[in-house]
């Protein structure tokens, strides 16, 4: 489990460049009487200059957002615009109607898309109802012949081609019936006829994901597009007239493939219009530039159809090289330089269900002289087109006058003066009065202009600048070191920084002392205390962690402090009831959300076993992200008189094992001591020990057992040559890795021969695997390990221990005085060469036993060769 780096307003994460610089500064001796603890503070004048520069930069940023038309504050402007439109309360004229292909219609007519005959029926119904123009927002890109239609046509052709059949009255009746069926099934034919009867506008669509073809424009695009003269722009003139040169230019080209209705349908349509999404928040394009020509939008073509005009009637009105509006007939539509109109959604736009209109419902019968949009519900593009057409035919528009940009920039600069130079020098009450007296007139006038006159000023951005500048100034004044609270805040920051430095160096008690001098009501201080309590938990100091959590709770609820405190209290209570005195069981996180304890730099993950000297854990080295086996010994479990000897022996184990580097010996990485535990980081092996293969039903083959014994013999020979005796060779200390390799582990009771003598009378090892000299307390040398290896090999081949007894004393007596059952009687299929090796290994006489691991390994290899 990783640990989030500490981070506060005064420093970066521990380990960052900023924190490292601070730690370096902390090592310097602080000046006597210095309040900054060795940290040099900048003069107040320099700080004030920097603060003024930051506030001036804020004004410039807001001004650039306005000039470039970025979308940073667009949601705020749109929200304020929608609010004012709600106050304006524009009602729909009823001239534009939406026929909704809704779910109710889908239940009656079946799932969409519906057959073209259904659409033809709708066009017939609308034409008969007297609709002035119809926008059918369905793109029929290809012709479609019903399979049944082809069969009917073939049947009629067959009747016609056989002479005399039509003389039969019955055949003539069938022929007529087939003719009626053909007419009903011919969806394309009916759609073409009804389109030609009325004034129907169909959509064309831009597919930006497809590759655009080069060469001349297709014929249908030439017929449904126009060129307009490109006005020559004068940036200086725009700026002199307080116009935004970046927002008044010609629209950008749109690229992609244009998809249209199939040719016959396009020829019979009254007009084709481009489907466009609502662009720029509350702006709808009326003309779209594509490959040097302008395509009309669906909304513009719909309005032209309602007005009885065509796209050729559209004229561009401009002044001083700036587009002002589009004109056709008696309609004038104000636009920006990109031919976009401001959208004013009208309330109460008539909306009828598709199925109601198709069935001739009375409520949908009044469609005479209406502009009807037929499309699917929830389509934002269709909704925007219908609302835009409603705006055009109503002849009332939201406008952005030429002076709007200049006024907005002037107000921004005016508010910027207060933000940069006034607010830092006045009291908060005076600043609040300035904000109130400035915002009320600005928001009141801009709101009145939009609600009453339809003049849209971007009022929210300047208001945001003034409000944010005032709030920033108030907070800066409250927490800046140059304010009256500066000295106190500087002292608090010094304690926080020094505490962080001590915590990073592992001096948690001293860090707590520094943090306790900071106000706990400060959220950043509580964050520091919270992280420190987590460190106390990781270091297995629950009482100190509880003390810190209780201190945090004095300032109120904070994160999961209460839950962690209850968890620590419950854990302490359960350990007390279980009689655990200083147990290392606290190394394992308890329950969900537990904190992974640490030993040194190692993060303890879980317990994986218990050895002769202590518990073994799975741990992670965060420096190199490597998993290790962490072996521990709880020093507080040992009597005080023996603690020093046990600790010494533990570190002797690490010293002895650290000298050994052999393919069949487990590697030791690190050793250390912390609090009440000593620990040793070892190589983590993926595999199991040989104790699983000592049962009769799970024995290794003789070859595998001899091969494992050979690897152990080589490892012991290597250790004996360097003066290290294992003293505890047993199946549990021999690891069989997943790749088949063997490693000897746990030199837990090894001793360095050249550094100390023999502890006479001290019995070390596991009773069943001891040598006679170990039982007798005599001097132990290499042959003792070979005797233990013989016991292991006997057990691997037979599934039984050679020396057994009801008690430790009886086992020891059997080893020193008794005999064992010959291997052949226990395991009859044991090879003869293996029997001889085991007999020599288990000899009670040192002279008859193997003296060298090299010789033993050679005999084992020879036996393996015979078995092959």
PDB file of N, CA and C in Angstrom, residues 524-594:
ATOM      1  N   UNK A 524      -5.164  23.132   7.186  1.00  0.00           N
ATOM      2  CA  UNK A 524      -3.848  22.627   6.771  1.00  0.00           C
ATOM      3  C   UNK A 524      -3.112  21.983   7.940  1.00  0.00           C
ATOM      4  N   UNK A 525      -3.309  22.509   9.157  1.00  0.00           N
ATOM      5  CA  UNK A 525      -2.682  21.911  10.340  1.00  0.00           C
ATOM      6  C   UNK A 525      -3.304  20.546  10.624  1.00  0.00           C
ATOM      7  N   UNK A 526      -4.635  20.461  10.505  1.00  0.00           N
ATOM      8  CA  UNK A 526      -5.279  19.155  10.712  1.00  0.00           C
ATOM      9  C   UNK A 526      -4.821  18.130   9.682  1.00  0.00           C
ATOM     10  N   UNK A 527      -4.557  18.589   8.463  1.00  0.00           N
ATOM     11  CA  UNK A 527      -4.049  17.679   7.440  1.00  0.00           C
ATOM     12  C   UNK A 527      -2.658  17.161   7.833  1.00  0.00           C
ATOM     13  N   UNK A 528      -1.814  18.049   8.356  1.00  0.00           N
ATOM     14  CA  UNK A 528      -0.480  17.624   8.807  1.00  0.00           C
ATOM     15  C   UNK A 528      -0.586  16.642   9.965  1.00  0.00           C
ATOM     16  N   UNK A 529      -1.451  16.939  10.949  1.00  0.00           N
ATOM     17  CA  UNK A 529      -1.618  16.046  12.083  1.00  0.00           C
ATOM     18  C   UNK A 529      -2.184  14.693  11.651  1.00  0.00           C
ATOM     19  N   UNK A 530      -3.092  14.712  10.677  1.00  0.00           N
ATOM     20  CA  UNK A 530      -3.681  13.457  10.176  1.00  0.00           C
ATOM     21  C   UNK A 530      -2.603  12.568   9.566  1.00  0.00           C
ATOM     22  N   UNK A 531      -1.747  13.147   8.737  1.00  0.00           N
ATOM     23  CA  UNK A 531      -0.671  12.363   8.117  1.00  0.00           C
ATOM     24  C   UNK A 531       0.329  11.870   9.159  1.00  0.00           C
ATOM     25  N   UNK A 532       0.570  12.682  10.187  1.00  0.00           N
ATOM     26  CA  UNK A 532       1.474  12.251  11.248  1.00  0.00           C
ATOM     27  C   UNK A 532       0.873  11.082  12.023  1.00  0.00           C
ATOM     28  N   UNK A 533      -0.426  11.122  12.295  1.00  0.00           N
ATOM     29  CA  UNK A 533      -1.082  10.001  12.980  1.00  0.00           C
ATOM     30  C   UNK A 533      -1.002   8.728  12.152  1.00  0.00           C
ATOM     31  N   UNK A 534      -1.128   8.848  10.841  1.00  0.00           N
ATOM     32  CA  UNK A 534      -0.968   7.675   9.976  1.00  0.00           C
ATOM     33  C   UNK A 534       0.436   7.105  10.098  1.00  0.00           C
ATOM     34  N   UNK A 535       1.440   7.991  10.199  1.00  0.00           N
ATOM     35  CA  UNK A 535       2.815   7.511  10.384  1.00  0.00           C
ATOM     36  C   UNK A 535       2.964   6.791  11.722  1.00  0.00           C
ATOM     37  N   UNK A 536       2.313   7.308  12.775  1.00  0.00           N
ATOM     38  CA  UNK A 536       2.358   6.616  14.065  1.00  0.00           C
ATOM     39  C   UNK A 536       1.711   5.232  13.947  1.00  0.00           C
ATOM     40  N   UNK A 537       0.630   5.132  13.202  1.00  0.00           N
ATOM     41  CA  UNK A 537       0.003   3.818  12.985  1.00  0.00           C
ATOM     42  C   UNK A 537       0.954   2.878  12.258  1.00  0.00           C
ATOM     43  N   UNK A 538       1.626   3.400  11.228  1.00  0.00           N
ATOM     44  CA  UNK A 538       2.541   2.557  10.462  1.00  0.00           C
ATOM     45  C   UNK A 538       3.703   2.081  11.315  1.00  0.00           C
ATOM     46  N   UNK A 539       4.121   2.918  12.253  1.00  0.00           N
ATOM     47  CA  UNK A 539       5.247   2.556  13.124  1.00  0.00           C
ATOM     48  C   UNK A 539       4.791   1.807  14.369  1.00  0.00           C
ATOM     49  N   UNK A 540       3.499   1.365  14.372  1.00  0.00           N
ATOM     50  CA  UNK A 540       2.968   0.550  15.460  1.00  0.00           C
ATOM     51  C   UNK A 540       3.019   1.290  16.795  1.00  0.00           C
ATOM     52  N   UNK A 541       2.633   2.550  16.769  1.00  0.00           N
ATOM     53  CA  UNK A 541       2.511   3.352  17.981  1.00  0.00           C
ATOM     54  C   UNK A 541       1.059   3.809  18.109  1.00  0.00           C
ATOM     55  N   UNK A 542       0.140   2.868  18.391  1.00  0.00           N
ATOM     56  CA  UNK A 542      -1.286   3.217  18.374  1.00  0.00           C
ATOM     57  C   UNK A 542      -1.688   4.244  19.421  1.00  0.00           C
ATOM     58  N   UNK A 543      -1.050   4.231  20.578  1.00  0.00           N
ATOM     59  CA  UNK A 543      -1.423   5.189  21.618  1.00  0.00           C
ATOM     60  C   UNK A 543      -1.139   6.618  21.182  1.00  0.00           C
ATOM     61  N   UNK A 544       0.003   6.817  20.546  1.00  0.00           N
ATOM     62  CA  UNK A 544       0.325   8.167  20.068  1.00  0.00           C
ATOM     63  C   UNK A 544      -0.588   8.563  18.917  1.00  0.00           C
ATOM     64  N   UNK A 545      -0.928   7.597  18.053  1.00  0.00           N
ATOM     65  CA  UNK A 545      -1.861   7.891  16.965  1.00  0.00           C
ATOM     66  C   UNK A 545      -3.222   8.299  17.531  1.00  0.00           C
ATOM     67  N   UNK A 546      -3.691   7.586  18.578  1.00  0.00           N
ATOM     68  CA  UNK A 546      -4.976   7.935  19.187  1.00  0.00           C
ATOM     69  C   UNK A 546      -4.932   9.327  19.801  1.00  0.00           C
ATOM     70  N   UNK A 547      -3.794   9.666  20.395  1.00  0.00           N
ATOM     71  CA  UNK A 547      -3.663  11.001  20.994  1.00  0.00           C
ATOM     72  C   UNK A 547      -3.796  12.091  19.920  1.00  0.00           C
ATOM     73  N   UNK A 548      -3.176  11.861  18.756  1.00  0.00           N
ATOM     74  CA  UNK A 548      -3.244  12.845  17.674  1.00  0.00           C
ATOM     75  C   UNK A 548      -4.667  12.926  17.122  1.00  0.00           C
ATOM     76  N   UNK A 549      -5.319  11.776  16.940  1.00  0.00           N
ATOM     77  CA  UNK A 549      -6.690  11.782  16.431  1.00  0.00           C
ATOM     78  C   UNK A 549      -7.621  12.517  17.387  1.00  0.00           C
ATOM     79  N   UNK A 550      -7.459  12.306  18.692  1.00  0.00           N
ATOM     80  CA  UNK A 550      -8.304  13.002  19.668  1.00  0.00           C
ATOM     81  C   UNK A 550      -8.079  14.507  19.609  1.00  0.00           C
ATOM     82  N   UNK A 551      -6.834  14.911  19.377  1.00  0.00           N
ATOM     83  CA  UNK A 551      -6.542  16.344  19.274  1.00  0.00           C
ATOM     84  C   UNK A 551      -7.201  16.937  18.032  1.00  0.00           C
ATOM     85  N   UNK A 552      -7.211  16.205  16.931  1.00  0.00           N
ATOM     86  CA  UNK A 552      -7.846  16.697  15.704  1.00  0.00           C
ATOM     87  C   UNK A 552      -9.341  16.869  15.917  1.00  0.00           C
ATOM     88  N   UNK A 553      -9.972  15.944  16.643  1.00  0.00           N
ATOM     89  CA  UNK A 553     -11.423  15.991  16.847  1.00  0.00           C
ATOM     90  C   UNK A 553     -11.854  17.154  17.728  1.00  0.00           C
ATOM     91  N   UNK A 554     -10.932  17.774  18.452  1.00  0.00           N
ATOM     92  CA  UNK A 554     -11.306  18.953  19.252  1.00  0.00           C
ATOM     93  C   UNK A 554     -11.741  20.114  18.362  1.00  0.00           C
ATOM     94  N   UNK A 555     -11.318  20.077  17.087  1.00  0.00           N
ATOM     95  CA  UNK A 555     -11.714  21.134  16.148  1.00  0.00           C
ATOM     96  C   UNK A 555     -12.904  20.723  15.301  1.00  0.00           C
ATOM     97  N   UNK A 556     -13.518  19.583  15.578  1.00  0.00           N
ATOM     98  CA  UNK A 556     -14.666  19.116  14.812  1.00  0.00           C
ATOM     99  C   UNK A 556     -14.324  17.940  13.923  1.00  0.00           C
ATOM    100  N   UNK A 557     -15.321  17.479  13.200  1.00  0.00           N
ATOM    101  CA  UNK A 557     -15.166  16.306  12.332  1.00  0.00           C
ATOM    102  C   UNK A 557     -14.173  16.601  11.218  1.00  0.00           C
ATOM    103  N   UNK A 558     -13.317  15.615  10.934  1.00  0.00           N
ATOM    104  CA  UNK A 558     -12.317  15.779   9.875  1.00  0.00           C
ATOM    105  C   UNK A 558     -12.053  14.423   9.226  1.00  0.00           C
ATOM    106  N   UNK A 559     -12.321  14.316   7.932  1.00  0.00           N
ATOM    107  CA  UNK A 559     -12.086  13.102   7.153  1.00  0.00           C
ATOM    108  C   UNK A 559     -12.619  11.875   7.911  1.00  0.00           C
ATOM    109  N   UNK A 560     -11.801  10.806   8.028  1.00  0.00           N
ATOM    110  CA  UNK A 560     -12.264   9.591   8.706  1.00  0.00           C
ATOM    111  C   UNK A 560     -11.585   9.410  10.062  1.00  0.00           C
ATOM    112  N   UNK A 561     -11.282  10.546  10.746  1.00  0.00           N
ATOM    113  CA  UNK A 561     -10.559  10.500  12.020  1.00  0.00           C
ATOM    114  C   UNK A 561     -11.344   9.717  13.059  1.00  0.00           C
ATOM    115  N   UNK A 562     -12.650   9.959  13.158  1.00  0.00           N
ATOM    116  CA  UNK A 562     -13.448   9.285  14.181  1.00  0.00           C
ATOM    117  C   UNK A 562     -13.454   7.769  13.957  1.00  0.00           C
ATOM    118  N   UNK A 563     -13.574   7.353  12.713  1.00  0.00           N
ATOM    119  CA  UNK A 563     -13.577   5.915  12.408  1.00  0.00           C
ATOM    120  C   UNK A 563     -12.226   5.282  12.731  1.00  0.00           C
ATOM    121  N   UNK A 564     -11.142   5.976  12.424  1.00  0.00           N
ATOM    122  CA  UNK A 564      -9.808   5.426  12.718  1.00  0.00           C
ATOM    123  C   UNK A 564      -9.566   5.342  14.224  1.00  0.00           C
ATOM    124  N   UNK A 565     -10.040   6.327  14.947  1.00  0.00           N
ATOM    125  CA  UNK A 565      -9.869   6.305  16.399  1.00  0.00           C
ATOM    126  C   UNK A 565     -10.641   5.142  17.000  1.00  0.00           C
ATOM    127  N   UNK A 566     -11.878   4.930  16.561  1.00  0.00           N
ATOM    128  CA  UNK A 566     -12.660   3.798  17.069  1.00  0.00           C
ATOM    129  C   UNK A 566     -12.000   2.472  16.708  1.00  0.00           C
ATOM    130  N   UNK A 567     -11.421   2.390  15.510  1.00  0.00           N
ATOM    131  CA  UNK A 567     -10.747   1.155  15.101  1.00  0.00           C
ATOM    132  C   UNK A 567      -9.543   0.865  15.994  1.00  0.00           C
ATOM    133  N   UNK A 568      -8.770   1.904  16.329  1.00  0.00           N
ATOM    134  CA  UNK A 568      -7.602   1.702  17.190  1.00  0.00           C
ATOM    135  C   UNK A 568      -8.025   1.299  18.599  1.00  0.00           C
ATOM    136  N   UNK A 569      -9.090   1.916  19.096  1.00  0.00           N
ATOM    137  CA  UNK A 569      -9.568   1.573  20.445  1.00  0.00           C
ATOM    138  C   UNK A 569     -10.050   0.126  20.479  1.00  0.00           C
ATOM    139  N   UNK A 570     -10.815  -0.291  19.479  1.00  0.00           N
ATOM    140  CA  UNK A 570     -11.308  -1.671  19.434  1.00  0.00           C
ATOM    141  C   UNK A 570     -10.164  -2.663  19.306  1.00  0.00           C
ATOM    142  N   UNK A 571      -9.160  -2.321  18.492  1.00  0.00           N
ATOM    143  CA  UNK A 571      -8.024  -3.225  18.330  1.00  0.00           C
ATOM    144  C   UNK A 571      -7.252  -3.364  19.628  1.00  0.00           C
ATOM    145  N   UNK A 572      -7.052  -2.239  20.342  1.00  0.00           N
ATOM    146  CA  UNK A 572      -6.338  -2.307  21.611  1.00  0.00           C
ATOM    147  C   UNK A 572      -7.107  -3.147  22.624  1.00  0.00           C
ATOM    148  N   UNK A 573      -8.455  -3.005  22.621  1.00  0.00           N
ATOM    149  CA  UNK A 573      -9.282  -3.768  23.556  1.00  0.00           C
ATOM    150  C   UNK A 573      -9.213  -5.265  23.251  1.00  0.00           C
ATOM    151  N   UNK A 574      -9.283  -5.630  21.959  1.00  0.00           N
ATOM    152  CA  UNK A 574      -9.240  -7.055  21.586  1.00  0.00           C
ATOM    153  C   UNK A 574      -7.891  -7.663  21.910  1.00  0.00           C
ATOM    154  N   UNK A 575      -6.797  -6.915  21.698  1.00  0.00           N
ATOM    155  CA  UNK A 575      -5.471  -7.447  22.015  1.00  0.00           C
ATOM    156  C   UNK A 575      -5.289  -7.614  23.519  1.00  0.00           C
ATOM    157  N   UNK A 576      -5.902  -6.701  24.300  1.00  0.00           N
ATOM    158  CA  UNK A 576      -5.809  -6.814  25.749  1.00  0.00           C
ATOM    159  C   UNK A 576      -6.563  -8.043  26.240  1.00  0.00           C
ATOM    160  N   UNK A 577      -7.754  -8.296  25.662  1.00  0.00           N
ATOM    161  CA  UNK A 577      -8.519  -9.477  26.050  1.00  0.00           C
ATOM    162  C   UNK A 577      -7.827 -10.763  25.638  1.00  0.00           C
ATOM    163  N   UNK A 578      -7.107 -10.723  24.503  1.00  0.00           N
ATOM    164  CA  UNK A 578      -6.403 -11.921  24.038  1.00  0.00           C
ATOM    165  C   UNK A 578      -5.084 -12.136  24.771  1.00  0.00           C
ATOM    166  N   UNK A 579      -4.706 -11.176  25.598  1.00  0.00           N
ATOM    167  CA  UNK A 579      -3.471 -11.335  26.361  1.00  0.00           C
ATOM    168  C   UNK A 579      -2.221 -11.101  25.544  1.00  0.00           C
ATOM    169  N   UNK A 580      -2.314 -10.281  24.485  1.00  0.00           N
ATOM    170  CA  UNK A 580      -1.149 -10.000  23.651  1.00  0.00           C
ATOM    171  C   UNK A 580      -0.367  -8.871  24.277  1.00  0.00           C
ATOM    172  N   UNK A 581       0.895  -9.156  24.620  1.00  0.00           N
ATOM    173  CA  UNK A 581       1.735  -8.145  25.242  1.00  0.00           C
ATOM    174  C   UNK A 581       2.790  -7.706  24.234  1.00  0.00           C
ATOM    175  N   UNK A 582       2.550  -6.508  23.628  1.00  0.00           N
ATOM    176  CA  UNK A 582       3.527  -6.010  22.673  1.00  0.00           C
ATOM    177  C   UNK A 582       3.674  -6.900  21.463  1.00  0.00           C
ATOM    178  N   UNK A 583       2.627  -7.609  21.084  1.00  0.00           N
ATOM    179  CA  UNK A 583       2.738  -8.557  19.978  1.00  0.00           C
ATOM    180  C   UNK A 583       2.966  -7.836  18.677  1.00  0.00           C
ATOM    181  N   UNK A 584       3.677  -8.505  17.766  1.00  0.00           N
ATOM    182  CA  UNK A 584       3.877  -7.932  16.437  1.00  0.00           C
ATOM    183  C   UNK A 584       2.696  -8.228  15.534  1.00  0.00           C
ATOM    184  N   UNK A 585       1.574  -8.688  16.096  1.00  0.00           N
ATOM    185  CA  UNK A 585       0.382  -8.911  15.280  1.00  0.00           C
ATOM    186  C   UNK A 585      -0.154  -7.607  14.722  1.00  0.00           C
ATOM    187  N   UNK A 586       0.218  -6.485  15.349  1.00  0.00           N
ATOM    188  CA  UNK A 586      -0.218  -5.194  14.832  1.00  0.00           C
ATOM    189  C   UNK A 586       0.435  -4.856  13.512  1.00  0.00           C
ATOM    190  N   UNK A 587       1.360  -5.670  13.059  1.00  0.00           N
ATOM    191  CA  UNK A 587       1.964  -5.435  11.753  1.00  0.00           C
ATOM    192  C   UNK A 587       0.976  -5.683  10.631  1.00  0.00           C
ATOM    193  N   UNK A 588      -0.054  -6.480  10.851  1.00  0.00           N
ATOM    194  CA  UNK A 588      -1.001  -6.815   9.804  1.00  0.00           C
ATOM    195  C   UNK A 588      -2.182  -5.858   9.890  1.00  0.00           C
ATOM    196  N   UNK A 589      -2.524  -5.144   8.786  1.00  0.00           N
ATOM    197  CA  UNK A 589      -3.662  -4.231   8.833  1.00  0.00           C
ATOM    198  C   UNK A 589      -4.942  -4.975   9.185  1.00  0.00           C
ATOM    199  N   UNK A 590      -5.740  -4.348  10.048  1.00  0.00           N
ATOM    200  CA  UNK A 590      -6.977  -4.993  10.495  1.00  0.00           C
ATOM    201  C   UNK A 590      -8.157  -4.388   9.790  1.00  0.00           C
ATOM    202  N   UNK A 591      -8.791  -5.146   8.899  1.00  0.00           N
ATOM    203  CA  UNK A 591     -10.013  -4.704   8.246  1.00  0.00           C
ATOM    204  C   UNK A 591      -9.763  -3.746   7.104  1.00  0.00           C
ATOM    205  N   UNK A 592     -10.868  -3.381   6.443  1.00  0.00           N
ATOM    206  CA  UNK A 592     -10.793  -2.488   5.296  1.00  0.00           C
ATOM    207  C   UNK A 592     -10.417  -1.087   5.752  1.00  0.00           C
ATOM    208  N   UNK A 593      -9.553  -0.430   5.004  1.00  0.00           N
ATOM    209  CA  UNK A 593      -9.123   0.916   5.346  1.00  0.00           C
ATOM    210  C   UNK A 593      -7.979   0.957   6.311  1.00  0.00           C
ATOM    211  N   UNK A 594      -7.426  -0.209   6.714  1.00  0.00           N
ATOM    212  CA  UNK A 594      -6.288  -0.226   7.600  1.00  0.00           C
ATOM    213  C   UNK A 594      -5.051   0.362   6.954  1.00  0.00           C
TER     214      UNK A 594
END
